[in-house]
Short mmCIF file of C-alpha atoms and ligand atoms in Angstrom, two decimals:
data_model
loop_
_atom_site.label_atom_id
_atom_site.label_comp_id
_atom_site.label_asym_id
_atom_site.label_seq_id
_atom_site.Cartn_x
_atom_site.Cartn_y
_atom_site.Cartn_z
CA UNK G 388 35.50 139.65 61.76
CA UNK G 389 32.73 141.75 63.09
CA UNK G 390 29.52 140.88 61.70
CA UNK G 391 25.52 140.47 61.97
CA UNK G 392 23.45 137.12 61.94
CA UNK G 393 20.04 137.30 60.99
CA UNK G 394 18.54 134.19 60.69
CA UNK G 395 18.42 132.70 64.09
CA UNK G 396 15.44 131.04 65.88
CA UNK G 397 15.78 131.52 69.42
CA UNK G 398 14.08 128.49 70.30
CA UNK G 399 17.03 126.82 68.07
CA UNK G 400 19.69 127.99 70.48
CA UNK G 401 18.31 125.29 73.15
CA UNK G 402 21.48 123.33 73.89
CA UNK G 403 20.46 120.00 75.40
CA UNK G 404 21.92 120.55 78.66
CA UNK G 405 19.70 123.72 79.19
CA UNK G 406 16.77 121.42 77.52
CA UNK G 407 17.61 118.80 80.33
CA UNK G 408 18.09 121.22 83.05
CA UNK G 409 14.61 123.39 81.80
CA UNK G 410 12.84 120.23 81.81
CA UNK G 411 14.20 118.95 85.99
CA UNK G 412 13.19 123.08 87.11
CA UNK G 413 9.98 123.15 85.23
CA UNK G 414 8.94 119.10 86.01
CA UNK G 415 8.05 118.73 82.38
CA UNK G 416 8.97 115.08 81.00
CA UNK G 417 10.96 114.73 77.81
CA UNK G 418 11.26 111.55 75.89
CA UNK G 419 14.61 111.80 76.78
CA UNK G 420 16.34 110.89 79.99
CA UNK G 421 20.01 112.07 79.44
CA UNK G 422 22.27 114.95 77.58
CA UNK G 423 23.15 112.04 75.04
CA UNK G 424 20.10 110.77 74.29
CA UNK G 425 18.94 114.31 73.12
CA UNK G 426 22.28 114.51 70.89
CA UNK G 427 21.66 110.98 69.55
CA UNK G 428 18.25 111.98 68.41
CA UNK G 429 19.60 114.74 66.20
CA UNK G 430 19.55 112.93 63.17
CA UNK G 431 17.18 114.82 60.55
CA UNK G 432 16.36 113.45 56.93
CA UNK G 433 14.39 116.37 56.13
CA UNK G 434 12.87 119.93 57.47
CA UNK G 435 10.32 117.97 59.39
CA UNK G 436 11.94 115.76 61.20
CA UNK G 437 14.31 118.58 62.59
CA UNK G 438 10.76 120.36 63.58
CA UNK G 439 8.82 117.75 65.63
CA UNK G 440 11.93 117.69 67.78
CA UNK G 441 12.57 121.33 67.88
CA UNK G 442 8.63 121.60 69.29
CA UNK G 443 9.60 118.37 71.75
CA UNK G 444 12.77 120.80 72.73
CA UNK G 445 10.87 123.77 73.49
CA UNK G 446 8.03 122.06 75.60
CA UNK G 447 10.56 122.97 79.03
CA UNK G 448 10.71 127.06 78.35
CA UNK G 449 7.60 127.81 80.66
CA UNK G 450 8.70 130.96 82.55
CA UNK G 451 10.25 134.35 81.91
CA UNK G 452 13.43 133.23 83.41
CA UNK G 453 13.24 130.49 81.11
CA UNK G 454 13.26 132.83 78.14
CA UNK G 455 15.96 134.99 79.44
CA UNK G 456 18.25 131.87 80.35
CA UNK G 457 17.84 130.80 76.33
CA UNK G 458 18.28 134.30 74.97
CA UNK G 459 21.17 135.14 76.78
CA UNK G 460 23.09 132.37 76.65
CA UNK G 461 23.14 132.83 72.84
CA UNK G 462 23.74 136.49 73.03
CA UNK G 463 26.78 135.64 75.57
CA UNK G 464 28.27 133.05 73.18
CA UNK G 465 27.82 134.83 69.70
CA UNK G 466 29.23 138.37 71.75
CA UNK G 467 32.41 136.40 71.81
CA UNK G 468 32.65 135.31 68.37
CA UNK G 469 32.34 138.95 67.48
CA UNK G 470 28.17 139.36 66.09
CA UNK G 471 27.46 142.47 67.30
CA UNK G 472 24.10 142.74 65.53
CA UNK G 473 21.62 139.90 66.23
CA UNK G 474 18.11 139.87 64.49
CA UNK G 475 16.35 137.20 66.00
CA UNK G 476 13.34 135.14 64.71
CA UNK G 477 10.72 133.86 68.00
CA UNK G 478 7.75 131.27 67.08
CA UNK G 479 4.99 133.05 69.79
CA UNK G 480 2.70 130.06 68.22
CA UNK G 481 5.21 127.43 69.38
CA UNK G 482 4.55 128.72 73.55
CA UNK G 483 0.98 130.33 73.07
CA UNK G 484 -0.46 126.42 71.99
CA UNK G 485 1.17 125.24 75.49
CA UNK G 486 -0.77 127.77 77.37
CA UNK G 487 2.90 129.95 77.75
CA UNK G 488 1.68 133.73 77.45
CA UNK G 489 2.74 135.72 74.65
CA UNK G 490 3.88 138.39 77.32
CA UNK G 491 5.77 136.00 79.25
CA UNK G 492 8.10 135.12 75.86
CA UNK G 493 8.50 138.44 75.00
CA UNK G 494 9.20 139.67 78.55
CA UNK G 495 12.20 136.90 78.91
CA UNK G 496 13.26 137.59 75.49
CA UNK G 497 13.60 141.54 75.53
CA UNK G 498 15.34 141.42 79.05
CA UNK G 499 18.24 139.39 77.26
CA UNK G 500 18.69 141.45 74.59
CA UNK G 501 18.64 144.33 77.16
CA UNK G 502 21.62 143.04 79.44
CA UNK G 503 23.43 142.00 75.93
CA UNK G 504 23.11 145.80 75.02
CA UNK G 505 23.97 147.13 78.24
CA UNK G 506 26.72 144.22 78.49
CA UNK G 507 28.20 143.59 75.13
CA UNK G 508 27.23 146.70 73.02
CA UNK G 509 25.45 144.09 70.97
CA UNK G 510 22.34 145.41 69.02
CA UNK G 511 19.69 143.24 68.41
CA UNK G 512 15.79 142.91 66.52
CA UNK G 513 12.98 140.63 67.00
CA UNK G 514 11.46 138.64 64.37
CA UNK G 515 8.01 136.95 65.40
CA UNK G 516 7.43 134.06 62.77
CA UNK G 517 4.09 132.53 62.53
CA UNK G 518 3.93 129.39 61.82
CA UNK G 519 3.06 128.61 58.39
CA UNK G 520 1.69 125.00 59.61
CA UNK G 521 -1.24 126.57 61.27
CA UNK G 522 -4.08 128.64 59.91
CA UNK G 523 -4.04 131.95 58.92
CA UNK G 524 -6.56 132.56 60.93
CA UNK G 525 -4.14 131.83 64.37
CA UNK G 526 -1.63 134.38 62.77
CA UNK G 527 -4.03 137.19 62.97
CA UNK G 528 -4.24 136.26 66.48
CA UNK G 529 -0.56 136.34 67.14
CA UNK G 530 -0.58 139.38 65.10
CA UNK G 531 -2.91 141.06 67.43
CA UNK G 532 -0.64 140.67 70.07
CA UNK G 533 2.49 142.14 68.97
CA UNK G 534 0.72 144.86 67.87
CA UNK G 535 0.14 145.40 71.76
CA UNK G 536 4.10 145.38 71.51
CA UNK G 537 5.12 147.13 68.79
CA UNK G 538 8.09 148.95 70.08
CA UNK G 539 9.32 145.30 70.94
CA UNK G 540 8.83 143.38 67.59
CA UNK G 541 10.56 145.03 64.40
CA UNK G 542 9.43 142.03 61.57
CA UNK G 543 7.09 139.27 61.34
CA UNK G 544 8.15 136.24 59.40
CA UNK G 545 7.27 132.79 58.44
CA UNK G 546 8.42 129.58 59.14
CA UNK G 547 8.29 125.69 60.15
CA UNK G 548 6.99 123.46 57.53
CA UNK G 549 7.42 124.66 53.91
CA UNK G 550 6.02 122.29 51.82
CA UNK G 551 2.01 122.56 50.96
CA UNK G 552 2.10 126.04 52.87
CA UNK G 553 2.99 128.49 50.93
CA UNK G 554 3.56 132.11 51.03
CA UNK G 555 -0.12 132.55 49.51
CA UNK G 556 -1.51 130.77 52.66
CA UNK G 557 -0.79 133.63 54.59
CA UNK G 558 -1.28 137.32 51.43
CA UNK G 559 -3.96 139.06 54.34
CA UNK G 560 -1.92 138.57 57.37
CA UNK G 561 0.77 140.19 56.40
CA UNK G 562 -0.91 142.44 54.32
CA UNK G 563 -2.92 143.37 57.89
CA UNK G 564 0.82 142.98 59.36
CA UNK G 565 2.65 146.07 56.64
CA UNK G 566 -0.32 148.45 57.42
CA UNK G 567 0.62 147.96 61.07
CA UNK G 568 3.76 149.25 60.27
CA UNK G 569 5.88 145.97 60.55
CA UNK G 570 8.47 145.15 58.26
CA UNK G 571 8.46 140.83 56.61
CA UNK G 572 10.46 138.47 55.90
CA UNK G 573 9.93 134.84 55.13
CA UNK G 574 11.23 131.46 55.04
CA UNK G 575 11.47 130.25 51.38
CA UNK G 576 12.73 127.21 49.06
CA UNK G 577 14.53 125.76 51.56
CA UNK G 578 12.36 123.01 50.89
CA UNK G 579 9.73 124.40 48.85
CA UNK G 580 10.15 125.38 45.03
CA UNK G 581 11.27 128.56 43.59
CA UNK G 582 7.66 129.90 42.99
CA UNK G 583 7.44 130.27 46.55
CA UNK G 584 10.44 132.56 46.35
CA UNK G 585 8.49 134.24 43.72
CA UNK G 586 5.80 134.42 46.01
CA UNK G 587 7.21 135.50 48.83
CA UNK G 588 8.75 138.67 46.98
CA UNK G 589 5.00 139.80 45.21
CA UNK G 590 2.10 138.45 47.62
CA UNK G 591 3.92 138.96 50.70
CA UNK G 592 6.19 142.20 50.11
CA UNK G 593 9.26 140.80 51.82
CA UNK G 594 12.55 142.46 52.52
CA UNK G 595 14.74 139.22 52.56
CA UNK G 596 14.08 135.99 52.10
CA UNK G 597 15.12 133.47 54.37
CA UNK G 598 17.39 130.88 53.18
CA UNK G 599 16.47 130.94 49.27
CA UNK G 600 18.33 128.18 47.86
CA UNK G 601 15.63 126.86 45.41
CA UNK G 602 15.82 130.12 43.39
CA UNK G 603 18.98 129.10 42.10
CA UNK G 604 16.87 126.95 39.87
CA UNK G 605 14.95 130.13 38.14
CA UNK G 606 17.90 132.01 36.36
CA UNK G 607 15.61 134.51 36.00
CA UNK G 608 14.51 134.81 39.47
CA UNK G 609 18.02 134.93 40.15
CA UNK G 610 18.33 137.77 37.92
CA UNK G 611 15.51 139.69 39.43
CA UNK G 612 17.16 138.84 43.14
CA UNK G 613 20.25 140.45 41.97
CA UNK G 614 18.46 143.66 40.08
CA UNK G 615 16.66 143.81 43.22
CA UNK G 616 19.31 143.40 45.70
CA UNK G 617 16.95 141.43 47.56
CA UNK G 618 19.16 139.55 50.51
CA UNK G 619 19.56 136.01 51.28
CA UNK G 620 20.13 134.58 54.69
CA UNK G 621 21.82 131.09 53.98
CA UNK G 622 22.35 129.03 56.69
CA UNK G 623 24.98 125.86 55.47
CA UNK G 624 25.87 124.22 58.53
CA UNK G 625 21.65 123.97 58.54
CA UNK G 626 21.29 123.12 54.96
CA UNK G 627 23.75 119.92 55.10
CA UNK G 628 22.18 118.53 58.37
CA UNK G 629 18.45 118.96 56.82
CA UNK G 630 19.68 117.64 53.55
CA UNK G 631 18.85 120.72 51.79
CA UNK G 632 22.11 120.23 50.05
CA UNK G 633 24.08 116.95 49.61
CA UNK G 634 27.02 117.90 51.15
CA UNK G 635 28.44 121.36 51.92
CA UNK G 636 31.16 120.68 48.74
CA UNK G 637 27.64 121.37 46.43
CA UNK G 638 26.46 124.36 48.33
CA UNK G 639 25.20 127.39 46.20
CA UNK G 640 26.81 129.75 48.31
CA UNK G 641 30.04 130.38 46.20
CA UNK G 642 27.55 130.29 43.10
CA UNK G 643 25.05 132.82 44.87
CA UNK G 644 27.82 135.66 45.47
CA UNK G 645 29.45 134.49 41.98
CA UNK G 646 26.17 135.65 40.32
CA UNK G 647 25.78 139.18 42.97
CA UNK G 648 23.12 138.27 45.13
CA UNK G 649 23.39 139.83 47.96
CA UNK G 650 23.85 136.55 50.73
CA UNK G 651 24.71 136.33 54.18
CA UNK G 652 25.52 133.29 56.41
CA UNK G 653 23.88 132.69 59.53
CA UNK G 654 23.09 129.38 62.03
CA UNK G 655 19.92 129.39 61.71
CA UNK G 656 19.04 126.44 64.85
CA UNK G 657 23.00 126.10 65.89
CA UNK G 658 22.15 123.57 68.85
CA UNK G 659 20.64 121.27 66.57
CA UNK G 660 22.63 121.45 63.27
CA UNK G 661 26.24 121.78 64.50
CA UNK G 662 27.50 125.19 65.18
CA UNK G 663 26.61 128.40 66.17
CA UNK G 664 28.20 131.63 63.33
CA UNK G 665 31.63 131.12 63.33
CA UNK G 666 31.28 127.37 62.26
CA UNK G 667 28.92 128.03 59.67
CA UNK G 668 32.01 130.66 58.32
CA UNK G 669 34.52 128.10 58.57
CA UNK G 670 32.82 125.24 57.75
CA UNK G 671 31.71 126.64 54.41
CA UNK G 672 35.08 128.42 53.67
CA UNK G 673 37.00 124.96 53.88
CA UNK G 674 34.19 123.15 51.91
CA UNK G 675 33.97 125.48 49.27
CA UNK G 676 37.39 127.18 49.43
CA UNK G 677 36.19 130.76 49.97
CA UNK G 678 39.27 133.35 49.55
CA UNK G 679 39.58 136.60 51.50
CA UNK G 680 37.19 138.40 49.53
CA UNK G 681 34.55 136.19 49.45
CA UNK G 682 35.08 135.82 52.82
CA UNK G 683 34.66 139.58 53.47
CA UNK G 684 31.56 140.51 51.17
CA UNK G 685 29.74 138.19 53.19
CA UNK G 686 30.75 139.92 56.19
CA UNK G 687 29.78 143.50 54.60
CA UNK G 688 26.44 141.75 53.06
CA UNK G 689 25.49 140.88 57.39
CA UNK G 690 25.41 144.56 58.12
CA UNK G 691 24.26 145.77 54.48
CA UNK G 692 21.54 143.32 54.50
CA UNK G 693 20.27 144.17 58.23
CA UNK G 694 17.16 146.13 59.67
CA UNK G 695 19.23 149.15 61.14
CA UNK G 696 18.40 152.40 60.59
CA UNK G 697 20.39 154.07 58.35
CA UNK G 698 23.08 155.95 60.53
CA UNK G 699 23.79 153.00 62.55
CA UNK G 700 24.07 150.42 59.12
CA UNK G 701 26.63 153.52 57.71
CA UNK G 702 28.70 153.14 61.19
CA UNK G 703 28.64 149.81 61.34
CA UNK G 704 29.69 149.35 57.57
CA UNK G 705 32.72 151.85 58.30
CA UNK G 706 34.20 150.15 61.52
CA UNK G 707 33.75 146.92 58.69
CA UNK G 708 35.55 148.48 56.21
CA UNK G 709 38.05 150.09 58.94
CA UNK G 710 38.38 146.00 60.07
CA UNK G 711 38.62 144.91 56.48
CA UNK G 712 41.70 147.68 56.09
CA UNK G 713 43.39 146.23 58.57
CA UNK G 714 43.09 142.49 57.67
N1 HPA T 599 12.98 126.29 58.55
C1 HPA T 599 11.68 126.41 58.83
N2 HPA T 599 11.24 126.56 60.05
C2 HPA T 599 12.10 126.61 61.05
C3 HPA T 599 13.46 126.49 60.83
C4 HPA T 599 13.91 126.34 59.50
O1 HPA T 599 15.11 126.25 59.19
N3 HPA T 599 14.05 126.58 62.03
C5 HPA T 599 13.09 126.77 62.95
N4 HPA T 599 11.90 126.78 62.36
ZN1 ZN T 600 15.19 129.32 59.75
#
């Protein structure tokens, strides 16, 4: 099935054999001394354990080449599972602290997503995240940056730790961010509660929000999502491994589209949770036994949902519903 994915953190595709091999070309020392070790350390019992490993991880991406090694290899493997749309979040804040240039990220980054154009036919949009962790004041610093780059960076979002940061932390940055002409998005209850859902939606002025489970708590939240059409960009494979959900058998997902919000799936960190998009479709058809439809709406809902302009989301939601025709 063609589709989009856009809720993946590029520093999330880091595979532990690149992480190993990063780590022998750069000399930077890991806490980790094999492939297997890394693997064995993957076991999260909440958002911030996943994180202070994911910053451990991405301690070896120094240089350009780095950046372009990581993006590509992502763009490569998703290409073959048929994404031909990527819209990809980057955490400038995550390099920048280690003395990493902003340049030198977004240089690596935008030369992979210019060979997977030229290569794949695969479109693609960055999404710089601050880190919600940090003070607002750093944002506006990182802001200041991309705004040196702005025909590189489509969206700003938010992530990393949810809990005690919430959207409110961060009303003038991206109020600063909209007049610069940059669209937002942000991480919310995934962890956090719905009001930061809330939040997100009135103090920040975002487009989606990123994952969203916790609104299923607020019917009426849930009935302002739907009125709205405002999209949700679920990541299951990433919810069961961060206990965000028990088990994939209780995911909201079915529940979500039952109710007509507009939700996509997406891998969110595949190297860490357990599979990159076409395991997050499978593994959340078999757990919740999705039918063709289903199936299919979430497909539409990955181009419907996306940042492209409006003659290439009509083209791309005709060669979907061409592909569904066929199916
Ligand atoms: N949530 C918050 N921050 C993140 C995530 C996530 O799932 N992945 C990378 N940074
Ligand atoms: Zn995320």
């Amino acid at each position: 099935m063609p589709k989009a994915e856009l809720h993946l953190h590029i520093e999330g595709t880091l595979e532990p054999e690149m992480m190993m091999a990063l780590a022998k070309r750069n000399d930077v020392a890991l806490p980790y001394d094999s492939v297997d070790s890394v693997r064995a350390a993957y076991r999260f019992g909440s958002l911030q354990d996943f994180l202070d490993l994911y910053y451990i991880g991405m301690s070896v991406l120094l240089k350009r080449q780095d950046f372009f090694d990581l993006a590509f290899a992502y763009l490569e493997r998703v290409a073959a599972q048929n994404v031909t749309h990527a819209e990809i979040f980057f955490d400038p804040q995550g390099h920048t602290e280690r003395g990493v240039s902003f340049d030198t990220v977004l240089s690596g980054l935008t030369d992979a997503l210019d060979k997977a154009r030229r290569e794949f036919g695969m479109t693609s949009r960055l999404i710089m995240c601050f880190l919600r962790h940090l003070p607002e004041e750093q944002a506006f610093d990182t802001l200041a940056q991309a705004c040196r780059c702005k025909e590189h960076i489509f969206a700003i979002g938010l992530d990393s730790s949810e809990k005690g940061h919430p959207p409110s932390k961060f009303v003038r940055v991206f109020a600063e961010a909209a007049r610069q002409g940059f669209v937002a998005v942000a991480h919310a209850g995934e962890e956090g509660p719905p009001a930061y859902v809330r939040d997100a939606l009135d103090l920040l002025g975002v487009r989606r929000i990123d994952h969203g489970n916790r609104a299923m708590e607020d019917p009426a939240l849930v009935a302002r999502i739907v009125r709205e059409k405002i999209p949700l960009t679920v990541c299951p494979l990433s919810n069961q491994a961060l206990k965000a959900c028990p088990d994939l058998t209780v995911h909201p997902l079915k529940r979500m589209l039952a109710a007509g919000m507009v939700v996509t799936v997406n891998s969110d960190d595949p190297s860490y949770f357990g599979g990159y998009l076409n395991a997050n479709f499978v593994a959340i058809q078999e757990a919740l036994g999705l039918n063709r439809a289903e199936i299919a709406t979430l497909g539409r809902n990955s181009f419907l949902a996306s940042f492209l302009p409006d003659a290439d989301k009509a083209a791309a939601l005709a060669r979907f519903d061409a592909f569904q025709g066929k199916w």
